[in-house]
Short mmCIF file of C-alpha atoms in Angstrom, two decimals:
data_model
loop_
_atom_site.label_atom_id
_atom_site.label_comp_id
_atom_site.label_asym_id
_atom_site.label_seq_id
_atom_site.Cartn_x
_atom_site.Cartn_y
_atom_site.Cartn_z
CA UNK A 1 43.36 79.93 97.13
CA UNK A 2 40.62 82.55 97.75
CA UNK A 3 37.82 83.14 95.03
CA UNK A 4 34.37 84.90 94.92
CA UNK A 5 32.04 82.81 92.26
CA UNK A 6 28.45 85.03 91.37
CA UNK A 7 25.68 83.94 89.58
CA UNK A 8 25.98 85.23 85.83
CA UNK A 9 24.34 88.02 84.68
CA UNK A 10 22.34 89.65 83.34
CA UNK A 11 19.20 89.54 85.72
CA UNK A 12 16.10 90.82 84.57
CA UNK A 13 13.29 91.36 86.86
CA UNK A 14 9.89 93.75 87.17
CA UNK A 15 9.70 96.41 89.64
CA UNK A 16 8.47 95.40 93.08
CA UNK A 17 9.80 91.41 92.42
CA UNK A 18 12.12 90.30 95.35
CA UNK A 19 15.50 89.75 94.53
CA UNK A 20 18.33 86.78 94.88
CA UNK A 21 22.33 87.47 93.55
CA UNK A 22 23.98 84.52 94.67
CA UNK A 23 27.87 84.52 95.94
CA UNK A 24 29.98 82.46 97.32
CA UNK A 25 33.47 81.85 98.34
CA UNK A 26 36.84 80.13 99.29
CA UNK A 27 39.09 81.84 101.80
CA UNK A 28 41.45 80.21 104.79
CA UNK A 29 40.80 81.95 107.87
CA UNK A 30 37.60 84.59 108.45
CA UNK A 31 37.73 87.21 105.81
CA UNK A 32 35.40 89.75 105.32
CA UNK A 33 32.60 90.09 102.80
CA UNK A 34 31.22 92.73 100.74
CA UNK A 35 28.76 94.02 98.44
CA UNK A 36 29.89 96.99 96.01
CA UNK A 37 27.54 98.45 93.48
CA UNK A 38 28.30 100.41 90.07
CA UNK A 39 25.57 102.51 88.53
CA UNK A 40 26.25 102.93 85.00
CA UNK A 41 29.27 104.90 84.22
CA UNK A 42 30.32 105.59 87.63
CA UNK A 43 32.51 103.93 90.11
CA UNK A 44 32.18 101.26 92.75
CA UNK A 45 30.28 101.68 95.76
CA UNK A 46 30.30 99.98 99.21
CA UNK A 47 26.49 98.67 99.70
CA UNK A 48 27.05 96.48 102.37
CA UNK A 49 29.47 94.62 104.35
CA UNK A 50 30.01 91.68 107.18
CA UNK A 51 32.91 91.16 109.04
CA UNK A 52 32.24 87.94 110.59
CA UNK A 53 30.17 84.71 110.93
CA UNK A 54 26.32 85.20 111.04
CA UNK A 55 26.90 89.28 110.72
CA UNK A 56 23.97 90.86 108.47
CA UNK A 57 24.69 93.45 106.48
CA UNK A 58 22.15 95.68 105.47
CA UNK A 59 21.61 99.33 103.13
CA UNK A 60 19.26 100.33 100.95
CA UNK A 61 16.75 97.62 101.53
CA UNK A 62 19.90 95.33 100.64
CA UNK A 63 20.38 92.49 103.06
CA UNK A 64 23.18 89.73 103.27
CA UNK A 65 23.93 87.50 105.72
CA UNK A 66 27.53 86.22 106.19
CA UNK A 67 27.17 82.25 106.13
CA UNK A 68 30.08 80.62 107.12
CA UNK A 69 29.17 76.64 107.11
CA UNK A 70 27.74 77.04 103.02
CA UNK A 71 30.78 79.49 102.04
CA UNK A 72 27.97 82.21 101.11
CA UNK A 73 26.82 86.26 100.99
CA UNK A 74 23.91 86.20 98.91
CA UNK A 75 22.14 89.87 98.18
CA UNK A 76 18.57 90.21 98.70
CA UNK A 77 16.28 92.70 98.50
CA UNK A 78 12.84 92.45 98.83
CA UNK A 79 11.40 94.59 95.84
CA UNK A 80 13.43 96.43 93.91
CA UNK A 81 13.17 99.29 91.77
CA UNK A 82 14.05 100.62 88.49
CA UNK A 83 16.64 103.07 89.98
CA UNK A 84 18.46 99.63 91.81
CA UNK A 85 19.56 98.63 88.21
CA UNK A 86 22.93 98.38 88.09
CA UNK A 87 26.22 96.23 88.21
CA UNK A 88 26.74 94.36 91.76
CA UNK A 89 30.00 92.71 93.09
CA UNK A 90 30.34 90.74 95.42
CA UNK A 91 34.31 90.47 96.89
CA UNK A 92 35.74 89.17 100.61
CA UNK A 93 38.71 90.42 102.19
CA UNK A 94 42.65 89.15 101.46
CA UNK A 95 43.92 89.43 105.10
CA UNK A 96 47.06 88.11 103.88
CA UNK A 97 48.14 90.63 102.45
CA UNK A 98 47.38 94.36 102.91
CA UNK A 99 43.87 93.07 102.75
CA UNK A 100 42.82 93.55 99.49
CA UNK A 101 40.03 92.26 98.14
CA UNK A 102 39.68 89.64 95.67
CA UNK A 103 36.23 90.18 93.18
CA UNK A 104 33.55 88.35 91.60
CA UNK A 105 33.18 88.99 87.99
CA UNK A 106 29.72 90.91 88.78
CA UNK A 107 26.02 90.49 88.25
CA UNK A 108 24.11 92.89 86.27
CA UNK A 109 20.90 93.68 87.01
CA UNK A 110 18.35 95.14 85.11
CA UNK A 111 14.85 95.86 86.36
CA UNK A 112 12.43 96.92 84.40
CA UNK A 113 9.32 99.37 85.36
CA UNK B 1 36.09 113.37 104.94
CA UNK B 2 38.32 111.56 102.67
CA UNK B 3 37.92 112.12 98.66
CA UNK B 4 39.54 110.39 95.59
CA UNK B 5 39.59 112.40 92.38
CA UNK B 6 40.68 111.06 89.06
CA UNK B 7 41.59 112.84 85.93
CA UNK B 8 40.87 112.98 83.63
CA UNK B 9 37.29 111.64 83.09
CA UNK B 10 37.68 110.39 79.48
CA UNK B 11 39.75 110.03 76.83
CA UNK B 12 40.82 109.04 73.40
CA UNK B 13 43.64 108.36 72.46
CA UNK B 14 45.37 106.59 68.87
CA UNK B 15 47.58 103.59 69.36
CA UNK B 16 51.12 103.72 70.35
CA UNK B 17 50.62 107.05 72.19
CA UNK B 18 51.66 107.32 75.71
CA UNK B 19 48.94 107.72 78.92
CA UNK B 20 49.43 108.96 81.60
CA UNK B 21 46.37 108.89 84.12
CA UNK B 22 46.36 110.53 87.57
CA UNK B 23 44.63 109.60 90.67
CA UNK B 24 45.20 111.53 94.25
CA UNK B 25 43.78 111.14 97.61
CA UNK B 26 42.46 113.67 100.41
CA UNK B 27 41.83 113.42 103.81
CA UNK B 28 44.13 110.06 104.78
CA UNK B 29 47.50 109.33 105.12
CA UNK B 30 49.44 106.25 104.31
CA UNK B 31 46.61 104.75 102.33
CA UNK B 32 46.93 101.77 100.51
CA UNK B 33 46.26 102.55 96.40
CA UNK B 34 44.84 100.70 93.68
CA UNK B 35 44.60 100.65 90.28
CA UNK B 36 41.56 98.51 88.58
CA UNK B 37 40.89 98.14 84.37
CA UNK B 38 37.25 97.35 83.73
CA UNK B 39 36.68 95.93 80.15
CA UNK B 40 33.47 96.54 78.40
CA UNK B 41 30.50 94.22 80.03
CA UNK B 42 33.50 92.65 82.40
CA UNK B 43 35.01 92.55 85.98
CA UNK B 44 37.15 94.65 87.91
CA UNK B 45 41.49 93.37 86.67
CA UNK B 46 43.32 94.39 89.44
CA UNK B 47 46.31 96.27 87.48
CA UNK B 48 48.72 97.50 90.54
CA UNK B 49 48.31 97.98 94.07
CA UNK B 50 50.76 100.46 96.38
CA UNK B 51 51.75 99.95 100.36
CA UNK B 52 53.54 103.35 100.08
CA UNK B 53 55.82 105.64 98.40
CA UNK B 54 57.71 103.94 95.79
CA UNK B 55 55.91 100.66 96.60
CA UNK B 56 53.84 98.91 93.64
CA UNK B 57 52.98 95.82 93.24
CA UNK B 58 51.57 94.61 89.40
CA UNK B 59 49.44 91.68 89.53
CA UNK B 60 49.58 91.35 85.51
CA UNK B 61 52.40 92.27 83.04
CA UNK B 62 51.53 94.40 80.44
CA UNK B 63 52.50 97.47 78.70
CA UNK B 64 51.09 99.42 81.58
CA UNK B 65 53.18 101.05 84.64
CA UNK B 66 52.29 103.00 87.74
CA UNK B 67 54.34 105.19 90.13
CA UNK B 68 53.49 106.46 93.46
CA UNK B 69 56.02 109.84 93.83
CA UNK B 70 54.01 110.92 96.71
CA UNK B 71 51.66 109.84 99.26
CA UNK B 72 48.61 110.53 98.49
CA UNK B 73 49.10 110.30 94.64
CA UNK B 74 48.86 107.36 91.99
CA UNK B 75 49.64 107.28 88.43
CA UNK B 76 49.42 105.21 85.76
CA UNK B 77 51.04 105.36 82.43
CA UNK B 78 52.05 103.94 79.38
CA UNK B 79 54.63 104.60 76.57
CA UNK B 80 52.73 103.06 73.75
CA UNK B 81 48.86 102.42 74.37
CA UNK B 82 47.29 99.48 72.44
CA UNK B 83 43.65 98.88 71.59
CA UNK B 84 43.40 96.24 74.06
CA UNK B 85 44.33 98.73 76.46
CA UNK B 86 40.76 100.56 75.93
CA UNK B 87 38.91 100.31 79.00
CA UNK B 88 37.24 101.78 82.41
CA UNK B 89 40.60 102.59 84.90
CA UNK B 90 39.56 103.03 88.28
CA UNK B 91 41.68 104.23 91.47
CA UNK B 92 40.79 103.33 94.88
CA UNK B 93 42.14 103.42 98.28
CA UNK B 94 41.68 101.97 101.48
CA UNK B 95 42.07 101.45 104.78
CA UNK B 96 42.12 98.14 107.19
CA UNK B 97 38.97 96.51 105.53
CA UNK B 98 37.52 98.81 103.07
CA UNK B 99 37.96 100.04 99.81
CA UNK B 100 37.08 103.09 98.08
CA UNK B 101 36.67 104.25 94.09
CA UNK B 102 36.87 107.25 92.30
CA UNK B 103 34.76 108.38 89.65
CA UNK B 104 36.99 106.24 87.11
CA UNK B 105 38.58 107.06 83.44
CA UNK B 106 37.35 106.42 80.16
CA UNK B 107 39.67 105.67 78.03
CA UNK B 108 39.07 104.54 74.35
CA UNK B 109 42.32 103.42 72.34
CA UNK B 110 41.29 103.95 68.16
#
């Protein structure tokens, strides 16, 4: 069936450090991929998104790249600040039906100044 | 521009009370509705999804419900609330690929 897996949490990092959240998944077909993001005691937010193979996605200084032959959508960024710390999920598309999205359990990520 | 709202923002309430938690929709039509439970420190639970009026879909049994009476609008509700029920509720819509969240609910069980 389809399934997100992310690297646990929490992440700690300094300011400025460059930054890794792994994900990857199973899906039949070519579903999408996101990144969402939840500051603390909000909701979800899109970040980013790719629709298909190779696609980048890109916000914020956020990049992914949609990598179809190792299953993966890993978040980067390349320094991050104190204001990036938050709760990230990473979740692909269900085009079987209604496409919803099926979620990883989340990363968070703390950075400290 | 579309906008979810969600009401209300937090609550408490004692076991065995009833819930009722509302979530509407502007600026679409037809969307497709979600509810989501987020435990303390935890994941997104996807709790009930909606194609269209009168449509839902639960993903896990519990002592939760949901009703869509109208388009745009999503409920949620309970007869008796238990403490395991204490959690961050979130609504969302979306359309072909995308979803969107409100601002989410609060709600503490004692």
């Amino acid at each position: 069936g389809n399934s997100v897996t992310q690297m646990e949490g929490p992440v700690t990092l300094s300011e400025e450090a460059f930054l890794t959240i792994n994900c990857t998944y199973t899906a039949t077909g070519y579903p999408s991929l996101f990144w969402y993001v939840q500051y603390p005691g909000e909701g979800l937010q899109l970040l980013l998104k790719a629709t298909k193979a190779d696609d980048k996605g890109s916000n914020k200084g956020f990049e992914a790249t949609y990598r179809k032959e190792t299953t993966s959508f890993h978040l980067e960024k390349g320094s991050v600040q104190v204001s990036d710390s938050a709760v990230y999920f990473c979740a692909l598309s269900r085009m079987d039906s209604n496409y919803q999205l099926i979620w990883g359990a989340g990363t968070k990520l703390i950075i400290k100044p | 521009s579309q906008t979810i709202h969600q009401w209300p923002a937090t609550l408490v309430q004692p076991v065995g009370s009833p819930l009722s938690l509302e979530c509407t929709v502007e600026g679409t039509s037809n969307p497709n509705l979600y509810w989501y439970r987020q435990a303390a420190g935890r994941g997104l639970q996807l709790l009930f999804y909606s194609v269209g009026i009168g449509q839902i879909s639960s993903e896990v049994p519990q002592n939760l419900s949901a009703s869509r009476p109208q388009d745009r609008q999503f409920i949620l509700s309970s007869k008796k609330l238990l403490l395991s029920d204490s959690g961050f509720y979130l609504c969302a819509w979306s359309d072909v690929r995308e979803q969107y969240f409100g601002p989410g609910t609060r709600l503490t069980v004692t």
